[in-house]
mmCIF file of N, CA, C and O and ligand atoms in Angstrom:
data_model
loop_
_atom_site.group_PDB
_atom_site.id
_atom_site.type_symbol
_atom_site.label_atom_id
_atom_site.label_comp_id
_atom_site.label_asym_id
_atom_site.label_seq_id
_atom_site.Cartn_x
_atom_site.Cartn_y
_atom_site.Cartn_z
ATOM 1 N N UNK J 26 -1.304 13.963 -8.472
ATOM 2 C CA UNK J 26 -0.453 13.535 -7.349
ATOM 3 C C UNK J 26 1.016 13.801 -7.680
ATOM 4 O O UNK J 26 1.464 13.538 -8.784
ATOM 5 N N UNK J 27 1.722 14.340 -6.712
ATOM 6 C CA UNK J 27 3.133 14.668 -6.909
ATOM 7 C C UNK J 27 3.947 13.403 -7.152
ATOM 8 O O UNK J 27 3.790 12.407 -6.459
ATOM 9 N N UNK J 28 4.819 13.433 -8.154
ATOM 10 C CA UNK J 28 5.624 12.265 -8.484
ATOM 11 C C UNK J 28 6.793 12.119 -7.518
ATOM 12 O O UNK J 28 7.445 13.106 -7.166
ATOM 13 N N UNK J 29 7.028 10.888 -7.075
ATOM 14 C CA UNK J 29 8.127 10.605 -6.153
ATOM 15 C C UNK J 29 9.276 10.033 -6.976
ATOM 16 O O UNK J 29 9.174 8.940 -7.529
ATOM 17 N N UNK J 30 10.367 10.771 -7.080
ATOM 18 C CA UNK J 30 11.446 10.359 -7.976
ATOM 19 C C UNK J 30 12.636 9.746 -7.269
ATOM 20 O O UNK J 30 13.370 8.966 -7.862
ATOM 21 N N UNK J 31 12.844 10.134 -5.995
ATOM 22 C CA UNK J 31 14.038 9.684 -5.282
ATOM 23 C C UNK J 31 13.622 8.992 -3.985
ATOM 24 O O UNK J 31 12.799 9.503 -3.228
ATOM 25 N N UNK J 32 14.205 7.828 -3.710
ATOM 26 C CA UNK J 32 13.907 7.079 -2.492
ATOM 27 C C UNK J 32 14.350 7.869 -1.268
ATOM 28 O O UNK J 32 15.501 8.314 -1.203
ATOM 29 N N UNK J 33 13.471 8.057 -0.268
ATOM 30 C CA UNK J 33 13.857 8.805 0.936
ATOM 31 C C UNK J 33 14.827 8.032 1.828
ATOM 32 O O UNK J 33 15.381 8.594 2.770
ATOM 33 N N UNK J 34 15.041 6.747 1.558
ATOM 34 C CA UNK J 34 15.922 5.928 2.392
ATOM 35 C C UNK J 34 17.320 5.785 1.815
ATOM 36 O O UNK J 34 18.295 5.795 2.542
ATOM 37 N N UNK J 35 17.431 5.593 0.469
ATOM 38 C CA UNK J 35 18.758 5.325 -0.110
ATOM 39 C C UNK J 35 19.079 6.227 -1.301
ATOM 40 O O UNK J 35 20.123 6.062 -1.916
ATOM 41 N N UNK J 36 18.167 7.147 -1.640
ATOM 42 C CA UNK J 36 18.340 8.053 -2.790
ATOM 43 C C UNK J 36 18.331 7.332 -4.134
ATOM 44 O O UNK J 36 18.746 7.884 -5.148
ATOM 45 N N UNK J 37 17.867 6.076 -4.170
ATOM 46 C CA UNK J 37 17.742 5.350 -5.438
ATOM 47 C C UNK J 37 16.584 5.891 -6.264
ATOM 48 O O UNK J 37 15.775 6.692 -5.789
ATOM 49 N N UNK J 38 16.491 5.451 -7.506
ATOM 50 C CA UNK J 38 15.418 5.891 -8.398
ATOM 51 C C UNK J 38 14.109 5.197 -8.041
ATOM 52 O O UNK J 38 14.054 3.979 -7.927
ATOM 53 N N UNK J 39 13.045 5.987 -7.877
ATOM 54 C CA UNK J 39 11.717 5.442 -7.630
ATOM 55 C C UNK J 39 10.981 5.311 -8.955
ATOM 56 O O UNK J 39 11.010 6.221 -9.779
ATOM 57 N N UNK J 40 10.334 4.172 -9.172
ATOM 58 C CA UNK J 40 9.566 3.945 -10.394
ATOM 59 C C UNK J 40 8.099 3.778 -10.009
ATOM 60 O O UNK J 40 7.771 3.045 -9.071
ATOM 61 N N UNK J 41 7.224 4.480 -10.742
ATOM 62 C CA UNK J 41 5.792 4.398 -10.473
ATOM 63 C C UNK J 41 5.228 3.104 -11.028
ATOM 64 O O UNK J 41 5.561 2.701 -12.135
ATOM 65 N N UNK J 42 4.393 2.449 -10.237
ATOM 66 C CA UNK J 42 3.745 1.216 -10.681
ATOM 67 C C UNK J 42 2.550 0.929 -9.807
ATOM 68 O O UNK J 42 1.897 1.864 -9.343
ATOM 69 N N UNK J 43 2.280 -0.339 -9.559
ATOM 70 C CA UNK J 43 1.093 -0.717 -8.799
ATOM 71 C C UNK J 43 1.391 -1.839 -7.816
ATOM 72 O O UNK J 43 2.142 -2.766 -8.123
ATOM 73 N N UNK J 44 0.810 -1.744 -6.628
ATOM 74 C CA UNK J 44 0.697 -2.882 -5.713
ATOM 75 C C UNK J 44 -0.569 -3.612 -6.123
ATOM 76 O O UNK J 44 -1.618 -2.981 -6.298
ATOM 77 N N UNK J 45 -0.481 -4.925 -6.275
ATOM 78 C CA UNK J 45 -1.641 -5.678 -6.726
ATOM 79 C C UNK J 45 -1.874 -6.883 -5.827
ATOM 80 O O UNK J 45 -0.930 -7.483 -5.315
ATOM 81 N N UNK J 46 -3.143 -7.213 -5.643
ATOM 82 C CA UNK J 46 -3.522 -8.331 -4.782
ATOM 83 C C UNK J 46 -4.810 -8.952 -5.318
ATOM 84 O O UNK J 46 -5.658 -8.238 -5.858
ATOM 85 N N UNK J 47 -4.984 -10.262 -5.149
ATOM 86 C CA UNK J 47 -6.269 -10.858 -5.533
ATOM 87 C C UNK J 47 -7.385 -10.510 -4.552
ATOM 88 O O UNK J 47 -8.549 -10.747 -4.820
ATOM 89 N N UNK J 48 -7.014 -9.912 -3.392
ATOM 90 C CA UNK J 48 -8.018 -9.545 -2.386
ATOM 91 C C UNK J 48 -7.788 -8.114 -1.944
ATOM 92 O O UNK J 48 -6.880 -7.451 -2.430
ATOM 93 N N UNK J 49 -8.587 -7.652 -0.981
ATOM 94 C CA UNK J 49 -8.438 -6.274 -0.513
ATOM 95 C C UNK J 49 -7.062 -6.087 0.116
ATOM 96 O O UNK J 49 -6.411 -7.047 0.528
ATOM 97 N N UNK J 50 -6.627 -4.843 0.175
ATOM 98 C CA UNK J 50 -5.346 -4.507 0.786
ATOM 99 C C UNK J 50 -5.642 -3.589 1.962
ATOM 100 O O UNK J 50 -6.293 -2.552 1.793
ATOM 101 N N UNK J 51 -5.188 -3.981 3.148
ATOM 102 C CA UNK J 51 -5.367 -3.125 4.323
ATOM 103 C C UNK J 51 -4.029 -2.929 5.019
ATOM 104 O O UNK J 51 -3.101 -3.724 4.840
ATOM 105 N N UNK J 52 -3.950 -1.846 5.804
ATOM 106 C CA UNK J 52 -2.826 -1.648 6.708
ATOM 107 C C UNK J 52 -3.384 -1.732 8.116
ATOM 108 O O UNK J 52 -4.450 -1.161 8.392
ATOM 109 N N UNK J 53 -2.705 -2.462 9.005
ATOM 110 C CA UNK J 53 -3.175 -2.571 10.386
ATOM 111 C C UNK J 53 -1.984 -2.636 11.326
ATOM 112 O O UNK J 53 -0.897 -3.071 10.938
ATOM 113 N N UNK J 54 -2.206 -2.185 12.556
ATOM 114 C CA UNK J 54 -1.138 -2.230 13.566
ATOM 115 C C UNK J 54 -0.843 -3.654 13.972
ATOM 116 O O UNK J 54 0.294 -4.005 14.275
ATOM 117 N N UNK J 55 -1.895 -4.485 14.015
ATOM 118 C CA UNK J 55 -1.739 -5.885 14.418
ATOM 119 C C UNK J 55 -2.109 -6.783 13.250
ATOM 120 O O UNK J 55 -2.949 -6.420 12.428
ATOM 121 N N UNK J 56 -1.515 -7.982 13.196
ATOM 122 C CA UNK J 56 -1.892 -8.951 12.167
ATOM 123 C C UNK J 56 -3.314 -9.426 12.420
ATOM 124 O O UNK J 56 -3.675 -9.709 13.559
ATOM 125 N N UNK J 57 -4.085 -9.511 11.354
ATOM 126 C CA UNK J 57 -5.418 -10.096 11.465
ATOM 127 C C UNK J 57 -5.285 -11.595 11.222
ATOM 128 O O UNK J 57 -4.584 -12.015 10.303
ATOM 129 N N UNK J 58 -5.952 -12.393 12.047
ATOM 130 C CA UNK J 58 -5.853 -13.842 11.892
ATOM 131 C C UNK J 58 -7.053 -14.445 11.169
ATOM 132 O O UNK J 58 -6.913 -15.408 10.439
ATOM 133 N N UNK J 59 -8.223 -13.880 11.366
ATOM 134 C CA UNK J 59 -9.428 -14.464 10.763
ATOM 135 C C UNK J 59 -10.017 -13.558 9.689
ATOM 136 O O UNK J 59 -10.102 -13.929 8.537
ATOM 137 N N UNK J 60 -10.427 -12.355 10.083
ATOM 138 C CA UNK J 60 -11.054 -11.444 9.142
ATOM 139 C C UNK J 60 -10.023 -10.465 8.601
ATOM 140 O O UNK J 60 -9.206 -9.951 9.359
ATOM 141 N N UNK J 61 -10.080 -10.214 7.307
ATOM 142 C CA UNK J 61 -9.187 -9.228 6.715
ATOM 143 C C UNK J 61 -9.907 -7.907 6.449
ATOM 144 O O UNK J 61 -9.403 -7.064 5.735
ATOM 145 N N UNK J 62 -11.103 -7.746 7.039
ATOM 146 C CA UNK J 62 -11.778 -6.457 6.928
ATOM 147 C C UNK J 62 -11.104 -5.483 7.890
ATOM 148 O O UNK J 62 -10.719 -5.864 8.995
ATOM 149 N N UNK J 63 -10.929 -4.227 7.489
ATOM 150 C CA UNK J 63 -10.250 -3.268 8.359
ATOM 151 C C UNK J 63 -11.093 -2.921 9.579
ATOM 152 O O UNK J 63 -12.307 -2.775 9.490
ATOM 153 N N UNK J 64 -10.439 -2.845 10.758
ATOM 154 C CA UNK J 64 -11.105 -2.380 11.974
ATOM 155 C C UNK J 64 -10.728 -0.921 12.136
ATOM 156 O O UNK J 64 -9.705 -0.597 12.753
ATOM 157 N N UNK J 65 -11.542 -0.030 11.541
ATOM 158 C CA UNK J 65 -11.175 1.389 11.527
ATOM 159 C C UNK J 65 -11.121 1.977 12.929
ATOM 160 O O UNK J 65 -10.357 2.902 13.185
ATOM 161 N N UNK J 66 -11.901 1.417 13.866
ATOM 162 C CA UNK J 66 -11.863 1.905 15.245
ATOM 163 C C UNK J 66 -10.538 1.563 15.917
ATOM 164 O O UNK J 66 -10.214 2.083 16.974
ATOM 165 N N UNK J 67 -9.739 0.667 15.331
ATOM 166 C CA UNK J 67 -8.408 0.354 15.868
ATOM 167 C C UNK J 67 -7.301 1.012 15.038
ATOM 168 O O UNK J 67 -6.132 0.689 15.176
ATOM 169 N N UNK J 68 -7.703 1.891 14.113
ATOM 170 C CA UNK J 68 -6.718 2.608 13.318
ATOM 171 C C UNK J 68 -6.342 1.944 12.010
ATOM 172 O O UNK J 68 -5.419 2.392 11.333
ATOM 173 N N UNK J 69 -7.021 0.851 11.646
ATOM 174 C CA UNK J 69 -6.724 0.192 10.370
ATOM 175 C C UNK J 69 -7.090 1.110 9.203
ATOM 176 O O UNK J 69 -7.982 1.947 9.312
ATOM 177 N N UNK J 70 -6.412 0.924 8.100
ATOM 178 C CA UNK J 70 -6.684 1.708 6.888
ATOM 179 C C UNK J 70 -6.964 0.755 5.746
ATOM 180 O O UNK J 70 -6.210 -0.204 5.509
ATOM 181 N N UNK J 71 -8.080 0.997 5.057
ATOM 182 C CA UNK J 71 -8.378 0.258 3.827
ATOM 183 C C UNK J 71 -7.558 0.909 2.716
ATOM 184 O O UNK J 71 -7.857 2.013 2.271
ATOM 185 N N UNK J 72 -6.464 0.249 2.313
ATOM 186 C CA UNK J 72 -5.625 0.805 1.245
ATOM 187 C C UNK J 72 -6.390 0.736 -0.071
ATOM 188 O O UNK J 72 -6.443 1.691 -0.833
ATOM 189 N N UNK J 73 -7.004 -0.425 -0.315
ATOM 190 C CA UNK J 73 -7.803 -0.567 -1.531
ATOM 191 C C UNK J 73 -8.782 -1.718 -1.387
ATOM 192 O O UNK J 73 -8.410 -2.804 -0.942
ATOM 193 N N UNK J 74 -10.034 -1.466 -1.743
ATOM 194 C CA UNK J 74 -11.030 -2.524 -1.801
ATOM 195 C C UNK J 74 -10.832 -3.343 -3.057
ATOM 196 O O UNK J 74 -10.138 -2.925 -3.990
ATOM 197 N N UNK J 75 -11.413 -4.524 -3.102
ATOM 198 C CA UNK J 75 -11.239 -5.412 -4.256
ATOM 199 C C UNK J 75 -12.563 -5.647 -4.964
ATOM 200 O O UNK J 75 -13.624 -5.562 -4.357
ATOM 201 N N UNK J 76 -12.486 -5.930 -6.252
ATOM 202 C CA UNK J 76 -13.644 -6.432 -6.984
ATOM 203 C C UNK J 76 -13.252 -7.792 -7.560
ATOM 204 O O UNK J 76 -12.261 -8.387 -7.130
ATOM 205 N N UNK J 77 -13.978 -8.297 -8.535
ATOM 206 C CA UNK J 77 -13.678 -9.629 -9.088
ATOM 207 C C UNK J 77 -12.289 -9.693 -9.719
ATOM 208 O O UNK J 77 -11.709 -10.761 -9.848
ATOM 209 N N UNK J 78 -11.769 -8.554 -10.109
ATOM 210 C CA UNK J 78 -10.440 -8.519 -10.735
ATOM 211 C C UNK J 78 -9.338 -8.290 -9.707
ATOM 212 O O UNK J 78 -8.173 -8.146 -10.053
ATOM 213 N N UNK J 79 -9.700 -8.247 -8.419
ATOM 214 C CA UNK J 79 -8.707 -8.045 -7.367
ATOM 215 C C UNK J 79 -8.583 -6.587 -7.002
ATOM 216 O O UNK J 79 -9.483 -5.795 -7.235
ATOM 217 N N UNK J 80 -7.455 -6.235 -6.400
ATOM 218 C CA UNK J 80 -7.224 -4.872 -5.930
ATOM 219 C C UNK J 80 -5.881 -4.388 -6.461
ATOM 220 O O UNK J 80 -4.930 -5.151 -6.560
ATOM 221 N N UNK J 81 -5.828 -3.116 -6.794
ATOM 222 C CA UNK J 81 -4.537 -2.533 -7.138
ATOM 223 C C UNK J 81 -4.520 -1.085 -6.692
ATOM 224 O O UNK J 81 -5.560 -0.446 -6.588
ATOM 225 N N UNK J 82 -3.347 -0.592 -6.351
ATOM 226 C CA UNK J 82 -3.192 0.798 -5.929
ATOM 227 C C UNK J 82 -1.854 1.304 -6.440
ATOM 228 O O UNK J 82 -0.851 0.570 -6.416
ATOM 229 N N UNK J 83 -1.851 2.541 -6.905
ATOM 230 C CA UNK J 83 -0.613 3.120 -7.411
ATOM 231 C C UNK J 83 0.436 3.164 -6.294
ATOM 232 O O UNK J 83 0.115 3.507 -5.151
ATOM 233 N N UNK J 84 1.652 2.784 -6.610
ATOM 234 C CA UNK J 84 2.728 2.764 -5.626
ATOM 235 C C UNK J 84 4.050 3.045 -6.329
ATOM 236 O O UNK J 84 4.181 2.875 -7.536
ATOM 237 N N UNK J 85 5.011 3.483 -5.535
ATOM 238 C CA UNK J 85 6.354 3.730 -6.058
ATOM 239 C C UNK J 85 7.293 2.685 -5.474
ATOM 240 O O UNK J 85 7.204 2.346 -4.296
ATOM 241 N N UNK J 86 8.211 2.170 -6.297
ATOM 242 C CA UNK J 86 9.160 1.164 -5.832
ATOM 243 C C UNK J 86 10.580 1.651 -6.113
ATOM 244 O O UNK J 86 10.902 2.081 -7.228
ATOM 245 N N UNK J 87 11.437 1.585 -5.089
ATOM 246 C CA UNK J 87 12.841 1.934 -5.257
ATOM 247 C C UNK J 87 13.548 0.785 -5.966
ATOM 248 O O UNK J 87 13.483 -0.360 -5.532
ATOM 249 N N UNK J 88 14.231 1.109 -7.044
ATOM 250 C CA UNK J 88 14.910 0.082 -7.830
ATOM 251 C C UNK J 88 16.189 -0.413 -7.161
ATOM 252 O O UNK J 88 16.751 -1.420 -7.548
ATOM 253 N N UNK J 89 16.617 0.292 -6.109
ATOM 254 C CA UNK J 89 17.862 -0.076 -5.434
ATOM 255 C C UNK J 89 17.583 -0.906 -4.171
ATOM 256 O O UNK J 89 18.095 -2.013 -4.040
ATOM 257 N N UNK J 90 16.734 -0.393 -3.264
ATOM 258 C CA UNK J 90 16.499 -1.095 -1.989
ATOM 259 C C UNK J 90 15.130 -1.772 -1.927
ATOM 260 O O UNK J 90 14.815 -2.404 -0.933
ATOM 261 N N UNK J 91 14.316 -1.627 -2.973
ATOM 262 C CA UNK J 91 13.000 -2.266 -3.091
ATOM 263 C C UNK J 91 12.000 -1.774 -2.041
ATOM 264 O O UNK J 91 11.035 -2.455 -1.733
ATOM 265 N N UNK J 92 12.236 -0.579 -1.484
ATOM 266 C CA UNK J 92 11.224 0.047 -0.634
ATOM 267 C C UNK J 92 10.029 0.418 -1.500
ATOM 268 O O UNK J 92 10.193 0.933 -2.604
ATOM 269 N N UNK J 93 8.837 0.132 -0.990
ATOM 270 C CA UNK J 93 7.607 0.444 -1.719
ATOM 271 C C UNK J 93 6.818 1.475 -0.927
ATOM 272 O O UNK J 93 6.623 1.303 0.281
ATOM 273 N N UNK J 94 6.378 2.530 -1.586
ATOM 274 C CA UNK J 94 5.646 3.607 -0.928
ATOM 275 C C UNK J 94 4.297 3.792 -1.609
ATOM 276 O O UNK J 94 4.222 3.925 -2.830
ATOM 277 N N UNK J 95 3.252 3.778 -0.790
ATOM 278 C CA UNK J 95 1.887 4.017 -1.263
ATOM 279 C C UNK J 95 1.428 5.327 -0.647
ATOM 280 O O UNK J 95 1.458 5.476 0.582
ATOM 281 N N UNK J 96 0.994 6.264 -1.476
ATOM 282 C CA UNK J 96 0.478 7.524 -0.958
ATOM 283 C C UNK J 96 -0.943 7.336 -0.460
ATOM 284 O O UNK J 96 -1.736 6.621 -1.080
ATOM 285 N N UNK J 97 -1.295 8.008 0.648
ATOM 286 C CA UNK J 97 -2.655 7.951 1.166
ATOM 287 C C UNK J 97 -3.612 8.757 0.307
ATOM 288 O O UNK J 97 -3.189 9.533 -0.552
ATOM 289 N N UNK J 98 -4.889 8.570 0.529
ATOM 290 C CA UNK J 98 -5.911 9.263 -0.251
ATOM 291 C C UNK J 98 -6.360 10.569 0.392
ATOM 292 O O UNK J 98 -7.087 11.334 -0.221
ATOM 293 N N UNK J 99 -5.959 10.824 1.642
ATOM 294 C CA UNK J 99 -6.403 12.047 2.324
ATOM 295 C C UNK J 99 -5.459 13.213 2.069
ATOM 296 O O UNK J 99 -4.303 13.063 1.870
HETATM 297 ZN ZN1 ZN T 118 15.766 2.913 -1.743
#
């Protein structure tokens, strides 16, 4: 995967690390209130599934503006 070195918003230094959660991580257009399973028919994306140790996905964080960028898998 191509390394992201410069923030596209403020030109700050991007540092590679991980987004971590005790549960699955999804992206959705609308907030889910009950179920956190992705509704793929509504365009939701499963960023990362979880196991007993939780979920983590490689991400870049800008050290200046704290923007976090996760690359897709496709
Ligand atoms: Zn930035």
